[in-house]
Amino acid sequence: MLIEKLGTVLSSFSYFFQIPFALYLTSKVKNFWEKFFEDRQDKIILGLLFISGIISSLLSVKKLEAFLASLIPFVFVWFYVLGKHSIKLNIKSILYYILIGSSMLGFVLVFSKLLDLSWYIGSFAIFDGKVPRGLVMGVKAQGLALLLEFGILAGLGLLIIEKDKKSIFKILFLLIFCIIGFMIAETRGGILGLIFGFLTILFSEKSFREIKKRLGFVLIILLLLLVLFFTVFNQFSQRLSVALEKGRVGSIYERVYIYLGTLRMIKDHLLFGVGPGCFVYVYPEYALKDFPYIPEELKEELANAVTTHNIYLYFLSGWGIMGTFLFFWWLFRKIYKGMKYEYSFEKHLILAILMVYFGHIILDDLFSIHIPLLIGILNRKGIK
């Protein structure tokens, strides 16, 4: 249990610890391959997904590279198995350890920023407060924001569950570091993800009851956050206010430019895509030649984009509608089954964290081990 607790904390602090944690959890699973395919439907869906990936790879410009990338969904399934069969902590404890790890990340971001500190081992950044939106354990703003979002949702959920005043103040203390750290990372995808997560939490009778009971307390926190947002940490509010400024480097127009070019590419490779991981090789052919508000020098750079900035478009462009449909069918089937079996408010909070991710990846292509692990935890039997 101690390593599970430590692994959950460290995985929520940095992506650097996620693979070692996964390897430890794998060592605890007996008869792994029996658990990989849970039922006949799993065998059919995952079998078809594997065949679809091979076809996509054979049709691609980089066959070996595409085949290796086509195995990514099966890594996701591997992590799902670990969440279901290896993690024995109850959901409340898992949320608490996610909050601790995320608050540690927020703490490092805040103090490295305030004190203008940096620490490198060779060329690897442990932290760098001189980077405008933060750099911790080699990870930049978008990746940092995602981990902080998980902590924010976990903390809010625990505030609803917890009754003990001492525990509530402890949760609030940790939550403050997550929130301020998120304000430093300042990502639009993160804001979108949090909106998805907040709405999911609110879509619960228990949440409404608890918020009504503590309405004054909630309003004070919201007011404090708004003051911080528009004063001390006003970089984010300024960034949002100029997001649609014509010709602005780093604006939302750049993403729209890439999305439209990607959609043209998907249209021509609808069924099986251009091959998993092959976006970077094919996209330049489809990059828009004419687009308003983007400076000419930036168009050349965007024409050689290496990422879709959207996980859904990443899958559609690489695997086509066949592979994308099969993978997301498997994924949402697991979420539905997990929520349907022994529903609880704690499970609802896990769903809220998942929705944070599904919202954030509309604007960024990110991955964290939390997602398949939490889907696996939803499907556990006998542990609440």
XYZ file of C-alpha atoms in Angstrom:
384
model
C 0.000 0.000 0.000
C 2.842 2.412 0.806
C 4.273 2.173 -2.730
C 0.757 2.640 -4.170
C 0.325 5.817 -2.125
C 3.781 7.111 -3.034
C 3.301 6.184 -6.710
C -0.037 8.029 -6.877
C 1.499 11.129 -5.272
C 4.609 11.173 -7.473
C 2.650 10.404 -10.678
C 0.489 13.437 -9.889
C 3.605 15.556 -9.312
C 5.412 14.610 -12.541
C 5.023 12.451 -15.653
C 8.616 11.350 -14.993
C 7.388 8.891 -12.335
C 4.415 7.456 -14.238
C 6.154 4.652 -16.163
C 8.097 3.348 -13.099
C 4.785 3.332 -11.201
C 3.114 1.430 -14.071
C 5.915 -1.161 -14.081
C 5.523 -1.681 -10.333
C 1.745 -2.131 -10.706
C 2.304 -4.570 -13.601
C 4.451 -6.766 -11.357
C 1.419 -7.207 -9.072
C -0.964 -8.494 -11.769
C -1.329 -12.260 -12.140
C -2.508 -13.784 -15.437
C -2.186 -10.399 -17.139
C -3.346 -11.487 -20.621
C -6.537 -13.053 -19.260
C -7.394 -9.687 -17.727
C -6.428 -7.763 -20.888
C -9.475 -9.182 -22.711
C -12.310 -9.075 -20.177
C -15.097 -10.431 -22.347
C -15.997 -11.462 -25.880
C -16.774 -7.873 -26.889
C -13.300 -6.790 -25.779
C -11.723 -9.467 -27.955
C -13.751 -8.335 -30.975
C -13.184 -4.571 -30.483
C -9.471 -4.824 -29.701
C -8.911 -7.439 -32.413
C -10.530 -5.179 -35.016
C -8.549 -2.215 -33.676
C -5.301 -4.160 -34.130
C -6.244 -5.118 -37.720
C -7.298 -1.525 -38.445
C -3.939 -0.289 -37.114
C -2.050 -2.706 -39.389
C -4.034 -1.533 -42.434
C -3.391 2.124 -41.515
C 0.316 1.331 -41.133
C 0.544 -0.454 -44.492
C -1.070 2.536 -46.213
C 1.262 5.044 -44.529
C 4.500 6.661 -45.703
C 6.462 5.301 -42.691
C 5.223 1.749 -42.210
C 7.342 0.592 -39.255
C 6.940 3.869 -37.386
C 3.189 3.788 -37.988
C 2.888 0.173 -36.803
C 4.698 0.964 -33.544
C 2.467 4.015 -32.996
C -0.623 1.881 -33.726
C 0.095 0.016 -30.465
C -0.550 3.165 -28.371
C -4.219 2.252 -27.661
C -3.060 -1.123 -26.319
C -0.714 0.640 -23.885
C -3.840 2.485 -22.720
C -5.587 -0.881 -22.199
C -2.531 -2.119 -20.265
C -2.803 0.838 -17.860
C -6.558 0.250 -17.554
C -5.863 -3.323 -16.387
C -3.484 -1.936 -13.746
C -6.138 0.442 -12.424
C -8.686 -2.338 -12.170
C -6.527 -5.137 -10.766
C -3.449 -3.601 -9.078
C -4.583 -0.520 -7.160
C -6.263 -1.410 -3.867
C -6.639 2.076 -2.356
C -10.216 3.308 -1.924
C -11.381 6.175 -4.151
C -11.306 8.828 -1.410
C -7.655 7.975 -0.660
C -6.775 8.052 -4.368
C -8.296 11.546 -4.700
C -6.378 12.691 -1.624
C -3.030 11.431 -2.950
C -3.697 13.004 -6.370
C -4.325 16.301 -4.546
C -1.079 15.986 -2.554
C 0.999 15.296 -5.693
C -0.593 18.136 -7.661
C -0.176 20.565 -4.751
C 3.540 19.645 -4.564
C 3.786 20.573 -8.250
C 1.916 23.827 -7.566
C 4.246 24.576 -4.638
C 7.356 24.120 -6.827
C 5.837 26.318 -9.558
C 4.847 29.088 -7.135
C 8.116 29.325 -5.224
C 10.406 28.899 -8.231
C 8.427 31.733 -9.843
C 8.342 34.032 -6.800
C 12.046 33.551 -6.013
C 13.100 33.354 -9.674
C 14.878 30.049 -8.985
C 16.091 27.425 -11.435
C 17.781 24.046 -10.997
C 19.172 21.949 -13.845
C 20.948 18.603 -13.850
C 22.902 18.861 -17.077
C 20.331 20.047 -19.613
C 17.381 18.522 -17.696
C 15.267 21.088 -15.829
C 14.167 20.087 -12.332
C 12.461 23.490 -12.215
C 12.966 26.876 -13.836
C 11.139 29.919 -12.496
C 12.564 32.084 -15.272
C 10.403 30.337 -17.894
C 7.273 32.550 -18.223
C 4.656 29.817 -17.653
C 6.722 27.353 -15.665
C 8.994 24.382 -16.300
C 9.129 21.449 -13.847
C 10.819 18.076 -14.385
C 11.327 18.901 -18.068
C 7.594 19.537 -18.633
C 6.180 22.846 -19.906
C 2.918 24.678 -19.231
C 0.342 22.470 -21.000
C 1.493 19.266 -19.327
C 1.846 20.953 -15.929
C -1.646 22.435 -16.190
C -3.217 19.011 -16.793
C -1.747 17.549 -13.582
C -2.837 20.647 -11.648
C -6.372 20.320 -13.055
C -6.572 16.771 -11.697
C -5.562 18.108 -8.276
C -8.106 20.940 -8.406
C -10.972 18.561 -9.191
C -9.802 16.031 -6.593
C -9.614 18.818 -3.984
C -13.060 20.200 -4.801
C -14.527 16.704 -4.620
C -12.906 16.057 -1.239
C -14.317 19.355 0.082
C -17.795 18.075 -0.776
C -17.190 14.650 0.822
C -15.257 15.732 3.930
C -17.097 16.705 7.129
C -14.201 17.185 9.564
C -13.181 20.882 9.798
C -9.488 20.124 10.332
C -9.437 17.944 7.191
C -11.312 20.623 5.223
C -8.673 23.263 6.061
C -5.905 20.815 5.131
C -7.581 20.174 1.754
C -8.031 23.929 1.197
C -4.352 24.565 1.938
C -3.293 21.976 -0.663
C -5.921 23.171 -3.142
C -4.624 26.759 -3.035
C -1.224 25.629 -4.368
C -2.921 23.691 -7.192
C -5.000 26.718 -8.174
C -2.163 29.272 -8.028
C 0.126 26.860 -9.893
C -2.563 26.527 -12.566
C -2.773 30.320 -12.857
C 0.979 30.404 -13.511
C 0.741 27.692 -16.201
C -2.197 29.637 -17.753
C -3.450 27.378 -20.560
C -6.685 27.809 -22.486
C -7.042 24.028 -22.807
C -6.821 23.862 -19.023
C -9.666 26.360 -18.579
C -11.804 24.347 -20.991
C -10.970 21.138 -19.119
C -11.890 22.674 -15.755
C -15.226 23.867 -17.155
C -15.987 20.290 -18.258
C -14.970 19.003 -14.817
C -16.924 21.613 -12.828
C -20.091 20.977 -14.835
C -19.738 17.230 -14.232
C -19.404 17.767 -10.468
C -22.438 20.067 -10.469
C -24.441 17.430 -12.328
C -24.944 15.655 -9.021
C -27.615 16.093 -6.360
C -25.044 15.724 -3.552
C -22.909 18.559 -4.970
C -25.886 20.923 -5.086
C -26.839 20.073 -1.482
C -23.325 20.666 -0.127
C -22.790 23.886 -2.114
C -26.102 25.283 -0.790
C -25.035 24.436 2.775
C -21.705 26.257 2.339
C -22.804 28.993 -0.067
C -21.133 31.877 1.826
C -17.881 29.934 2.055
C -17.991 29.089 -1.672
C -18.656 32.735 -2.654
C -15.696 33.980 -0.563
C -13.365 31.468 -2.274
C -14.672 32.435 -5.738
C -14.214 36.149 -4.985
C -10.654 35.547 -3.745
C -9.820 33.548 -6.877
C -11.224 36.254 -9.163
C -9.149 38.929 -7.399
C -6.001 36.797 -7.747
C -6.868 35.999 -11.362
C -7.151 39.613 -12.465
C -4.432 41.164 -10.260
C -1.524 39.093 -8.939
C -1.687 36.429 -11.649
C -2.996 38.665 -14.423
C -0.837 37.168 -17.196
C -3.595 34.644 -17.869
C -6.404 37.221 -18.056
C -4.257 39.329 -20.410
C -3.520 36.247 -22.514
C -7.227 35.467 -22.828
C -8.088 39.064 -23.719
C -5.709 39.055 -26.703
C -6.350 35.448 -27.786
C -8.202 36.565 -30.899
C -6.028 39.564 -31.729
C -5.345 39.591 -35.467
C -1.928 38.343 -36.395
C -0.916 37.606 -32.794
C 1.811 34.965 -32.502
C 0.571 32.172 -30.250
C -3.087 33.109 -30.730
C -6.075 30.846 -31.202
C -5.835 31.511 -34.944
C -2.779 29.267 -35.161
C -4.744 26.311 -33.830
C -7.673 27.011 -36.160
C -5.185 27.125 -39.039
C -3.789 23.690 -38.087
C -7.255 22.214 -37.413
C -8.550 23.218 -40.849
C -5.492 21.774 -42.584
C -5.867 18.564 -40.547
C -9.545 18.263 -41.508
C -8.551 18.494 -45.190
C -6.099 15.656 -44.588
C -8.724 13.550 -42.764
C -11.169 14.071 -45.636
C -8.698 12.504 -48.096
C -7.793 9.587 -45.760
C -11.152 9.053 -44.104
C -11.266 5.315 -43.387
C -7.749 4.456 -42.194
C -5.979 7.816 -41.861
C -2.440 8.650 -42.940
C -0.976 6.157 -40.466
C -0.544 6.432 -36.678
C 2.228 8.893 -35.854
C 2.574 10.027 -39.483
C 0.846 13.414 -39.163
C 4.163 15.266 -39.279
C 5.095 13.714 -42.658
C 1.792 14.293 -44.463
C 0.395 17.503 -42.968
C 2.607 19.957 -44.950
C 0.785 18.871 -48.140
C -2.534 19.978 -46.607
C -1.501 23.128 -44.730
C -3.621 26.105 -45.801
C -1.985 28.422 -48.296
C -4.347 31.292 -47.510
C -5.666 32.162 -44.054
C -6.657 35.566 -42.593
C -4.815 37.219 -39.688
C -1.764 34.912 -39.775
C 1.503 36.673 -40.732
C 3.248 35.235 -43.794
C 6.387 34.262 -41.840
C 4.248 32.331 -39.339
C 2.347 30.494 -42.070
C 5.570 28.844 -43.187
C 6.246 27.648 -39.634
C 2.660 26.404 -39.157
C 2.775 24.573 -42.485
C 5.337 22.282 -40.842
C 3.387 21.691 -37.615
C 4.360 18.504 -35.774
C 1.160 18.170 -33.736
C -2.597 18.486 -34.212
C -3.121 20.237 -30.830
C -6.194 18.009 -30.438
C -6.238 14.318 -29.462
C -9.454 13.609 -31.369
C -7.969 15.001 -34.584
C -4.722 13.156 -33.817
C -6.565 9.826 -33.814
C -8.767 10.666 -36.800
C -5.784 11.773 -38.880
C -3.640 8.769 -37.910
C -6.088 5.865 -37.531
C -9.008 7.182 -39.627
C -12.626 6.804 -38.551
C -12.297 3.007 -38.297
C -9.544 2.898 -35.671
C -10.785 6.019 -33.876
C -14.327 4.649 -33.573
C -13.105 1.278 -32.257
C -10.783 2.798 -29.648
C -13.270 5.333 -28.310
C -16.040 2.711 -28.366
C -13.880 0.528 -26.111
C -12.990 3.505 -23.891
C -16.490 4.944 -23.367
C -17.937 1.443 -22.964
C -15.594 0.947 -19.991
C -16.567 4.307 -18.479
C -20.278 3.534 -18.902
C -19.945 0.065 -17.360
C -17.905 1.425 -14.458
C -20.410 4.180 -13.662
C -23.363 1.830 -13.984
C -21.892 -0.737 -11.562
C -22.369 0.307 -7.894
C -22.654 4.051 -8.598
C -21.359 6.334 -5.843
C -20.533 10.025 -5.507
C -16.838 9.078 -5.283
C -17.155 7.463 -8.729
C -18.862 10.633 -9.931
C -15.754 12.583 -8.883
C -13.556 10.232 -10.916
C -15.846 10.897 -13.887
C -15.324 14.651 -13.318
C -11.526 14.200 -13.492
C -11.922 12.178 -16.695
C -14.070 14.963 -18.155
C -11.317 17.485 -17.321
C -9.052 15.460 -19.578
C -11.609 15.018 -22.374
C -12.192 18.785 -22.336
C -8.526 19.789 -22.219
C -7.521 17.597 -25.169
C -9.793 19.585 -27.477
C -7.000 22.205 -27.490
C -3.895 20.137 -26.659
C -2.663 16.614 -27.386
C -1.678 15.323 -23.959
C -1.699 12.022 -22.110
C -1.428 11.063 -18.460
C -1.497 7.610 -16.874
C -4.273 8.890 -14.584
C -6.902 8.455 -17.299
C -6.698 4.680 -17.971
C -5.919 3.986 -14.295
C -9.035 5.878 -13.181
C -11.206 4.134 -15.792
C -9.876 0.831 -14.435
C -10.651 1.951 -10.866
C -14.242 2.718 -11.938
C -14.577 -0.944 -12.955
C -13.177 -2.499 -9.765
C -15.392 -4.811 -7.779
C -15.516 -4.817 -3.996
C -13.388 -1.678 -3.386
C -15.106 1.701 -3.036
